[in-house]
Amino acid sequence: MNAEREQLKQARGEFVAQWGALGTQWGINRTMAQIHALLMTSPGPMTTDEVMEELEISRGNAHTNLKELVSWGLVRMVVRKGERRDYFEAEKEVWTIFTIVARERKRRELDPALLVLSHCADASEEMTSVEGKAFHDQVRQLQDFVAFASKMSDRIATMKHGLAVQLATKLLG
Amino acid sequence: MNAEREQLKQARGEFVAQWGALGTQWGINRTMAQIHALLMTSPGPMTTDEVMEELEISRGNAHTNLKELVSWGLVRMVVRKGERRDYFEAEKEVWTIFTIVARERKRRELDPALLVLSHCADASEEMTSVEGKAFHDQVRQLQDFVAFASKMSDRIATMKHGLAVQLATKLLG
DNA sequence: ATCTGGTTTCAATATTTACTGAAAATACAA
DNA sequence: TTGTATTTTCAGTAAATATTGAAACCAGAT
């Protein structure tokens, strides 16, 4: 039964490659997504060199993206006693992954939008012309919606897994 | 009261520029986001030439991105009787904008991920080794979650505005 | 049929973003 | 201290993406 070994390697390679391609759609760079996929499906923590070798990328690239993943909280550095070099392991719990990604996306997509909208809404607050009022109104509507989406996002991402499932079941049922 | 005119132009310019910058965060190209912002805050439909002039971009660029916005459904082409050239106007209703964007994001981010995950889950279905089973299990969990997110997204994006607000109020309250 | 105002396409170019590889820094061990 | 294994940084380069501008195209008016 060594055919399975080969099959697994195949499937995992496929997964890593495809996940990398997906990453670009998600606004995440390909390498970062690939490393994430690799670590999520790794039986144990990996070193920088293992990642480099597996993905055939440079040390600099591996390093930068591992650090980025750590800063997101999707990957942890672990030390092995007696070992000098760093090992990396990914968070595998999907709900946890989701909450991390949701938080990050909110931070990158919603928060700055809200800032812009608030500023523009304030700047047009007092306008009296038809055009001025229409502008203010439109921006205001956008602002309200984004603020709302922001709150929702917070609420959901801070839920415990079980509670979220419960809510979802009600919604989908 | 012509100071307000100036102020409005200022505020709108600001909004367009910033919205464009935001677009890049959202994985939308800058010009497309700028045109969208411009049209959302325009008192009436605009021609390609007006867009070109306002944003100081080439005809080709304006054309491509207007078409892209139309294909998303965020912008409509309108014909004015007796007028030969095309006019463009944006959808202004925020909930409608949201549902369009949600649908598109699902199509670009969730659907392809689901495809990859299903494929990898299937390919590892029968594996018997510890590593094989672990891989299958991990991919499976991701698959289940993405499928779930996909369904949720559909549900919400097809809701009528009022219903969504009602649900949200319950959730936030 | 051809002119005119407008749209569409696309090869060339510019801009942005990602990646490499090697040098510099760090950290531990002898 | 000096040496060695490892991490970190970053200038240069490569790859991907967006933009231009001009030519080809199209449709209605003359």
PDB file of N, CA, C and O in Angstrom, chain B residues 83-138:
ATOM      1  N   GLU B  83     -30.765  61.590 -28.740  1.00  0.00           N
ATOM      2  CA  GLU B  83     -29.320  61.615 -28.475  1.00  0.00           C
ATOM      3  C   GLU B  83     -28.689  60.364 -29.051  1.00  0.00           C
ATOM      4  O   GLU B  83     -29.254  59.278 -28.973  1.00  0.00           O
ATOM      5  N   ARG B  84     -27.519  60.540 -29.586  1.00  0.00           N
ATOM      6  CA  ARG B  84     -26.883  59.403 -30.219  1.00  0.00           C
ATOM      7  C   ARG B  84     -26.007  58.614 -29.243  1.00  0.00           C
ATOM      8  O   ARG B  84     -25.974  57.396 -29.267  1.00  0.00           O
ATOM      9  N   ARG B  85     -25.272  59.321 -28.415  1.00  0.00           N
ATOM     10  CA  ARG B  85     -24.319  58.600 -27.569  1.00  0.00           C
ATOM     11  C   ARG B  85     -24.953  58.006 -26.311  1.00  0.00           C
ATOM     12  O   ARG B  85     -26.032  58.402 -25.899  1.00  0.00           O
ATOM     13  N   ASP B  86     -24.214  57.069 -25.747  1.00  0.00           N
ATOM     14  CA  ASP B  86     -24.708  56.358 -24.571  1.00  0.00           C
ATOM     15  C   ASP B  86     -24.541  57.162 -23.298  1.00  0.00           C
ATOM     16  O   ASP B  86     -23.547  57.867 -23.128  1.00  0.00           O
ATOM     17  N   TYR B  87     -25.500  57.006 -22.426  1.00  0.00           N
ATOM     18  CA  TYR B  87     -25.390  57.565 -21.077  1.00  0.00           C
ATOM     19  C   TYR B  87     -25.326  56.410 -20.081  1.00  0.00           C
ATOM     20  O   TYR B  87     -25.848  55.323 -20.345  1.00  0.00           O
ATOM     21  N   PHE B  88     -24.691  56.673 -18.963  1.00  0.00           N
ATOM     22  CA  PHE B  88     -24.577  55.630 -17.932  1.00  0.00           C
ATOM     23  C   PHE B  88     -25.072  56.163 -16.598  1.00  0.00           C
ATOM     24  O   PHE B  88     -24.779  57.302 -16.227  1.00  0.00           O
ATOM     25  N   GLU B  89     -25.799  55.320 -15.887  1.00  0.00           N
ATOM     26  CA  GLU B  89     -26.227  55.719 -14.546  1.00  0.00           C
ATOM     27  C   GLU B  89     -26.049  54.552 -13.584  1.00  0.00           C
ATOM     28  O   GLU B  89     -26.209  53.392 -13.955  1.00  0.00           O
ATOM     29  N   ALA B  90     -25.705  54.873 -12.344  1.00  0.00           N
ATOM     30  CA  ALA B  90     -25.434  53.826 -11.358  1.00  0.00           C
ATOM     31  C   ALA B  90     -26.680  53.477 -10.568  1.00  0.00           C
ATOM     32  O   ALA B  90     -27.569  54.304 -10.366  1.00  0.00           O
ATOM     33  N   GLU B  91     -26.720  52.244 -10.129  1.00  0.00           N
ATOM     34  CA  GLU B  91     -27.702  51.825  -9.144  1.00  0.00           C
ATOM     35  C   GLU B  91     -27.363  52.544  -7.840  1.00  0.00           C
ATOM     36  O   GLU B  91     -26.219  52.529  -7.414  1.00  0.00           O
ATOM     37  N   LYS B  92     -28.352  53.154  -7.198  1.00  0.00           N
ATOM     38  CA  LYS B  92     -28.041  53.920  -5.993  1.00  0.00           C
ATOM     39  C   LYS B  92     -28.543  53.298  -4.698  1.00  0.00           C
ATOM     40  O   LYS B  92     -28.111  53.662  -3.602  1.00  0.00           O
ATOM     41  N   GLU B  93     -29.439  52.371  -4.824  1.00  0.00           N
ATOM     42  CA  GLU B  93     -30.010  51.700  -3.655  1.00  0.00           C
ATOM     43  C   GLU B  93     -28.957  50.816  -2.989  1.00  0.00           C
ATOM     44  O   GLU B  93     -28.477  49.853  -3.585  1.00  0.00           O
ATOM     45  N   VAL B  94     -28.594  51.115  -1.753  1.00  0.00           N
ATOM     46  CA  VAL B  94     -27.487  50.374  -1.133  1.00  0.00           C
ATOM     47  C   VAL B  94     -27.735  48.874  -0.992  1.00  0.00           C
ATOM     48  O   VAL B  94     -26.837  48.064  -1.189  1.00  0.00           O
ATOM     49  N   TRP B  95     -28.937  48.516  -0.637  1.00  0.00           N
ATOM     50  CA  TRP B  95     -29.208  47.090  -0.466  1.00  0.00           C
ATOM     51  C   TRP B  95     -29.033  46.343  -1.792  1.00  0.00           C
ATOM     52  O   TRP B  95     -28.471  45.240  -1.838  1.00  0.00           O
ATOM     53  N   THR B  96     -29.492  46.972  -2.870  1.00  0.00           N
ATOM     54  CA  THR B  96     -29.318  46.364  -4.193  1.00  0.00           C
ATOM     55  C   THR B  96     -27.841  46.243  -4.540  1.00  0.00           C
ATOM     56  O   THR B  96     -27.380  45.205  -5.022  1.00  0.00           O
ATOM     57  N   ILE B  97     -27.105  47.316  -4.276  1.00  0.00           N
ATOM     58  CA  ILE B  97     -25.664  47.278  -4.520  1.00  0.00           C
ATOM     59  C   ILE B  97     -25.044  46.130  -3.741  1.00  0.00           C
ATOM     60  O   ILE B  97     -24.266  45.334  -4.273  1.00  0.00           O
ATOM     61  N   PHE B  98     -25.429  46.025  -2.496  1.00  0.00           N
ATOM     62  CA  PHE B  98     -24.894  44.958  -1.648  1.00  0.00           C
ATOM     63  C   PHE B  98     -25.174  43.571  -2.220  1.00  0.00           C
ATOM     64  O   PHE B  98     -24.281  42.736  -2.308  1.00  0.00           O
ATOM     65  N   THR B  99     -26.396  43.336  -2.614  1.00  0.00           N
ATOM     66  CA  THR B  99     -26.735  42.001  -3.119  1.00  0.00           C
ATOM     67  C   THR B  99     -25.945  41.682  -4.394  1.00  0.00           C
ATOM     68  O   THR B  99     -25.494  40.559  -4.580  1.00  0.00           O
ATOM     69  N   ILE B 100     -25.776  42.684  -5.239  1.00  0.00           N
ATOM     70  CA  ILE B 100     -24.992  42.467  -6.459  1.00  0.00           C
ATOM     71  C   ILE B 100     -23.548  42.107  -6.118  1.00  0.00           C
ATOM     72  O   ILE B 100     -22.985  41.144  -6.638  1.00  0.00           O
ATOM     73  N   VAL B 101     -22.966  42.887  -5.233  1.00  0.00           N
ATOM     74  CA  VAL B 101     -21.573  42.642  -4.867  1.00  0.00           C
ATOM     75  C   VAL B 101     -21.426  41.285  -4.174  1.00  0.00           C
ATOM     76  O   VAL B 101     -20.491  40.529  -4.447  1.00  0.00           O
ATOM     77  N   ALA B 102     -22.381  40.977  -3.306  1.00  0.00           N
ATOM     78  CA  ALA B 102     -22.330  39.697  -2.596  1.00  0.00           C
ATOM     79  C   ALA B 102     -22.389  38.531  -3.581  1.00  0.00           C
ATOM     80  O   ALA B 102     -21.620  37.568  -3.471  1.00  0.00           O
ATOM     81  N   ARG B 103     -23.273  38.637  -4.541  1.00  0.00           N
ATOM     82  CA  ARG B 103     -23.414  37.578  -5.537  1.00  0.00           C
ATOM     83  C   ARG B 103     -22.105  37.381  -6.297  1.00  0.00           C
ATOM     84  O   ARG B 103     -21.632  36.266  -6.481  1.00  0.00           O
ATOM     85  N   GLU B 104     -21.539  38.503  -6.713  1.00  0.00           N
ATOM     86  CA  GLU B 104     -20.305  38.460  -7.496  1.00  0.00           C
ATOM     87  C   GLU B 104     -19.150  37.879  -6.676  1.00  0.00           C
ATOM     88  O   GLU B 104     -18.373  37.067  -7.170  1.00  0.00           O
ATOM     89  N   ARG B 105     -19.068  38.294  -5.434  1.00  0.00           N
ATOM     90  CA  ARG B 105     -17.991  37.784  -4.588  1.00  0.00           C
ATOM     91  C   ARG B 105     -18.152  36.296  -4.354  1.00  0.00           C
ATOM     92  O   ARG B 105     -17.192  35.540  -4.357  1.00  0.00           O
ATOM     93  N   LYS B 106     -19.354  35.873  -4.129  1.00  0.00           N
ATOM     94  CA  LYS B 106     -19.604  34.453  -3.951  1.00  0.00           C
ATOM     95  C   LYS B 106     -19.134  33.711  -5.196  1.00  0.00           C
ATOM     96  O   LYS B 106     -18.425  32.709  -5.113  1.00  0.00           O
ATOM     97  N   ARG B 107     -19.498  34.235  -6.344  1.00  0.00           N
ATOM     98  CA  ARG B 107     -19.137  33.599  -7.603  1.00  0.00           C
ATOM     99  C   ARG B 107     -17.618  33.511  -7.766  1.00  0.00           C
ATOM    100  O   ARG B 107     -17.094  32.508  -8.238  1.00  0.00           O
ATOM    101  N   ARG B 108     -16.923  34.554  -7.344  1.00  0.00           N
ATOM    102  CA  ARG B 108     -15.486  34.593  -7.549  1.00  0.00           C
ATOM    103  C   ARG B 108     -14.679  33.940  -6.435  1.00  0.00           C
ATOM    104  O   ARG B 108     -13.568  33.491  -6.655  1.00  0.00           O
ATOM    105  N   GLU B 109     -15.221  33.924  -5.232  1.00  0.00           N
ATOM    106  CA  GLU B 109     -14.435  33.475  -4.092  1.00  0.00           C
ATOM    107  C   GLU B 109     -14.907  32.150  -3.520  1.00  0.00           C
ATOM    108  O   GLU B 109     -14.080  31.308  -3.154  1.00  0.00           O
ATOM    109  N   LEU B 110     -16.208  31.979  -3.416  1.00  0.00           N
ATOM    110  CA  LEU B 110     -16.720  30.764  -2.787  1.00  0.00           C
ATOM    111  C   LEU B 110     -16.863  29.618  -3.785  1.00  0.00           C
ATOM    112  O   LEU B 110     -16.392  28.498  -3.524  1.00  0.00           O
ATOM    113  N   ASP B 111     -17.497  29.864  -4.899  1.00  0.00           N
ATOM    114  CA  ASP B 111     -17.761  28.787  -5.854  1.00  0.00           C
ATOM    115  C   ASP B 111     -16.498  28.050  -6.281  1.00  0.00           C
ATOM    116  O   ASP B 111     -16.459  26.815  -6.203  1.00  0.00           O
ATOM    117  N   PRO B 112     -15.449  28.753  -6.707  1.00  0.00           N
ATOM    118  CA  PRO B 112     -14.249  28.017  -7.105  1.00  0.00           C
ATOM    119  C   PRO B 112     -13.590  27.285  -5.941  1.00  0.00           C
ATOM    120  O   PRO B 112     -13.046  26.190  -6.129  1.00  0.00           O
ATOM    121  N   ALA B 113     -13.662  27.855  -4.742  1.00  0.00           N
ATOM    122  CA  ALA B 113     -13.079  27.182  -3.582  1.00  0.00           C
ATOM    123  C   ALA B 113     -13.807  25.863  -3.337  1.00  0.00           C
ATOM    124  O   ALA B 113     -13.186  24.830  -3.078  1.00  0.00           O
ATOM    125  N   LEU B 114     -15.110  25.924  -3.478  1.00  0.00           N
ATOM    126  CA  LEU B 114     -15.926  24.726  -3.255  1.00  0.00           C
ATOM    127  C   LEU B 114     -15.553  23.623  -4.241  1.00  0.00           C
ATOM    128  O   LEU B 114     -15.461  22.446  -3.879  1.00  0.00           O
ATOM    129  N   LEU B 115     -15.316  24.022  -5.450  1.00  0.00           N
ATOM    130  CA  LEU B 115     -14.934  23.082  -6.495  1.00  0.00           C
ATOM    131  C   LEU B 115     -13.643  22.360  -6.126  1.00  0.00           C
ATOM    132  O   LEU B 115     -13.559  21.131  -6.182  1.00  0.00           O
ATOM    133  N   VAL B 116     -12.650  23.152  -5.764  1.00  0.00           N
ATOM    134  CA  VAL B 116     -11.351  22.596  -5.382  1.00  0.00           C
ATOM    135  C   VAL B 116     -11.499  21.644  -4.198  1.00  0.00           C
ATOM    136  O   VAL B 116     -10.983  20.521  -4.199  1.00  0.00           O
ATOM    137  N   LEU B 117     -12.210  22.116  -3.188  1.00  0.00           N
ATOM    138  CA  LEU B 117     -12.356  21.318  -1.974  1.00  0.00           C
ATOM    139  C   LEU B 117     -13.100  20.013  -2.238  1.00  0.00           C
ATOM    140  O   LEU B 117     -12.688  18.948  -1.756  1.00  0.00           O
ATOM    141  N   SER B 118     -14.167  20.087  -3.024  1.00  0.00           N
ATOM    142  CA  SER B 118     -14.918  18.869  -3.320  1.00  0.00           C
ATOM    143  C   SER B 118     -14.019  17.876  -4.033  1.00  0.00           C
ATOM    144  O   SER B 118     -13.990  16.687  -3.707  1.00  0.00           O
ATOM    145  N   HIS B 119     -13.277  18.400  -4.987  1.00  0.00           N
ATOM    146  CA  HIS B 119     -12.393  17.522  -5.745  1.00  0.00           C
ATOM    147  C   HIS B 119     -11.378  16.836  -4.836  1.00  0.00           C
ATOM    148  O   HIS B 119     -11.182  15.618  -4.918  1.00  0.00           O
ATOM    149  N   CYS B 120     -10.745  17.603  -3.975  1.00  0.00           N
ATOM    150  CA  CYS B 120      -9.733  17.042  -3.088  1.00  0.00           C
ATOM    151  C   CYS B 120     -10.334  16.103  -2.051  1.00  0.00           C
ATOM    152  O   CYS B 120      -9.714  15.104  -1.677  1.00  0.00           O
ATOM    153  N   ALA B 121     -11.515  16.440  -1.593  1.00  0.00           N
ATOM    154  CA  ALA B 121     -12.185  15.562  -0.627  1.00  0.00           C
ATOM    155  C   ALA B 121     -12.491  14.221  -1.288  1.00  0.00           C
ATOM    156  O   ALA B 121     -12.234  13.155  -0.713  1.00  0.00           O
ATOM    157  N   ASP B 122     -12.996  14.269  -2.495  1.00  0.00           N
ATOM    158  CA  ASP B 122     -13.314  13.034  -3.222  1.00  0.00           C
ATOM    159  C   ASP B 122     -12.057  12.194  -3.450  1.00  0.00           C
ATOM    160  O   ASP B 122     -12.056  10.983  -3.239  1.00  0.00           O
ATOM    161  N   ALA B 123     -11.002  12.891  -3.878  1.00  0.00           N
ATOM    162  CA  ALA B 123      -9.769  12.178  -4.211  1.00  0.00           C
ATOM    163  C   ALA B 123      -9.159  11.470  -3.008  1.00  0.00           C
ATOM    164  O   ALA B 123      -8.385  10.518  -3.164  1.00  0.00           O
ATOM    165  N   SER B 124      -9.516  11.932  -1.802  1.00  0.00           N
ATOM    166  CA  SER B 124      -8.914  11.331  -0.614  1.00  0.00           C
ATOM    167  C   SER B 124      -9.924  10.522   0.208  1.00  0.00           C
ATOM    168  O   SER B 124      -9.626  10.046   1.301  1.00  0.00           O
ATOM    169  N   GLU B 125     -11.085  10.383  -0.351  1.00  0.00           N
ATOM    170  CA  GLU B 125     -12.202   9.703   0.326  1.00  0.00           C
ATOM    171  C   GLU B 125     -11.798   8.342   0.917  1.00  0.00           C
ATOM    172  O   GLU B 125     -12.024   8.071   2.086  1.00  0.00           O
ATOM    173  N   GLU B 126     -11.188   7.539   0.081  1.00  0.00           N
ATOM    174  CA  GLU B 126     -10.949   6.129   0.428  1.00  0.00           C
ATOM    175  C   GLU B 126      -9.642   5.854   1.164  1.00  0.00           C
ATOM    176  O   GLU B 126      -9.308   4.706   1.404  1.00  0.00           O
ATOM    177  N   MET B 127      -8.887   6.896   1.432  1.00  0.00           N
ATOM    178  CA  MET B 127      -7.564   6.651   2.009  1.00  0.00           C
ATOM    179  C   MET B 127      -7.653   6.026   3.396  1.00  0.00           C
ATOM    180  O   MET B 127      -8.545   6.327   4.173  1.00  0.00           O
ATOM    181  N   THR B 128      -6.705   5.177   3.671  1.00  0.00           N
ATOM    182  CA  THR B 128      -6.759   4.417   4.922  1.00  0.00           C
ATOM    183  C   THR B 128      -5.635   4.760   5.903  1.00  0.00           C
ATOM    184  O   THR B 128      -5.771   4.526   7.094  1.00  0.00           O
ATOM    185  N   SER B 129      -4.554   5.314   5.408  1.00  0.00           N
ATOM    186  CA  SER B 129      -3.444   5.675   6.294  1.00  0.00           C
ATOM    187  C   SER B 129      -3.841   6.812   7.231  1.00  0.00           C
ATOM    188  O   SER B 129      -4.789   7.539   6.953  1.00  0.00           O
ATOM    189  N   VAL B 130      -3.120   6.949   8.292  1.00  0.00           N
ATOM    190  CA  VAL B 130      -3.402   8.024   9.246  1.00  0.00           C
ATOM    191  C   VAL B 130      -3.324   9.378   8.545  1.00  0.00           C
ATOM    192  O   VAL B 130      -4.218  10.209   8.683  1.00  0.00           O
ATOM    193  N   GLU B 131      -2.243   9.584   7.787  1.00  0.00           N
ATOM    194  CA  GLU B 131      -2.051  10.863   7.094  1.00  0.00           C
ATOM    195  C   GLU B 131      -3.169  11.107   6.075  1.00  0.00           C
ATOM    196  O   GLU B 131      -3.676  12.208   5.964  1.00  0.00           O
ATOM    197  N   GLY B 132      -3.509  10.055   5.364  1.00  0.00           N
ATOM    198  CA  GLY B 132      -4.569  10.163   4.352  1.00  0.00           C
ATOM    199  C   GLY B 132      -5.890  10.556   4.987  1.00  0.00           C
ATOM    200  O   GLY B 132      -6.581  11.466   4.506  1.00  0.00           O
ATOM    201  N   LYS B 133      -6.205   9.904   6.077  1.00  0.00           N
ATOM    202  CA  LYS B 133      -7.475  10.211   6.734  1.00  0.00           C
ATOM    203  C   LYS B 133      -7.470  11.632   7.298  1.00  0.00           C
ATOM    204  O   LYS B 133      -8.470  12.333   7.233  1.00  0.00           O
ATOM    205  N   ALA B 134      -6.321  12.034   7.849  1.00  0.00           N
ATOM    206  CA  ALA B 134      -6.224  13.386   8.405  1.00  0.00           C
ATOM    207  C   ALA B 134      -6.416  14.436   7.310  1.00  0.00           C
ATOM    208  O   ALA B 134      -7.138  15.416   7.495  1.00  0.00           O
ATOM    209  N   PHE B 135      -5.796  14.181   6.176  1.00  0.00           N
ATOM    210  CA  PHE B 135      -5.938  15.104   5.050  1.00  0.00           C
ATOM    211  C   PHE B 135      -7.404  15.200   4.626  1.00  0.00           C
ATOM    212  O   PHE B 135      -7.966  16.292   4.512  1.00  0.00           O
ATOM    213  N   HIS B 136      -7.993  14.048   4.432  1.00  0.00           N
ATOM    214  CA  HIS B 136      -9.400  14.015   4.025  1.00  0.00           C
ATOM    215  C   HIS B 136     -10.269  14.777   5.015  1.00  0.00           C
ATOM    216  O   HIS B 136     -11.127  15.582   4.625  1.00  0.00           O
ATOM    217  N   ASP B 137     -10.033  14.528   6.263  1.00  0.00           N
ATOM    218  CA  ASP B 137     -10.836  15.139   7.305  1.00  0.00           C
ATOM    219  C   ASP B 137     -10.716  16.667   7.291  1.00  0.00           C
ATOM    220  O   ASP B 137     -11.715  17.391   7.365  1.00  0.00           O
ATOM    221  N   GLN B 138      -9.496  17.135   7.165  1.00  0.00           N
ATOM    222  CA  GLN B 138      -9.262  18.583   7.147  1.00  0.00           C
ATOM    223  C   GLN B 138      -9.952  19.232   5.950  1.00  0.00           C
ATOM    224  O   GLN B 138     -10.644  20.240   6.077  1.00  0.00           O
TER     225      GLN B 138
END
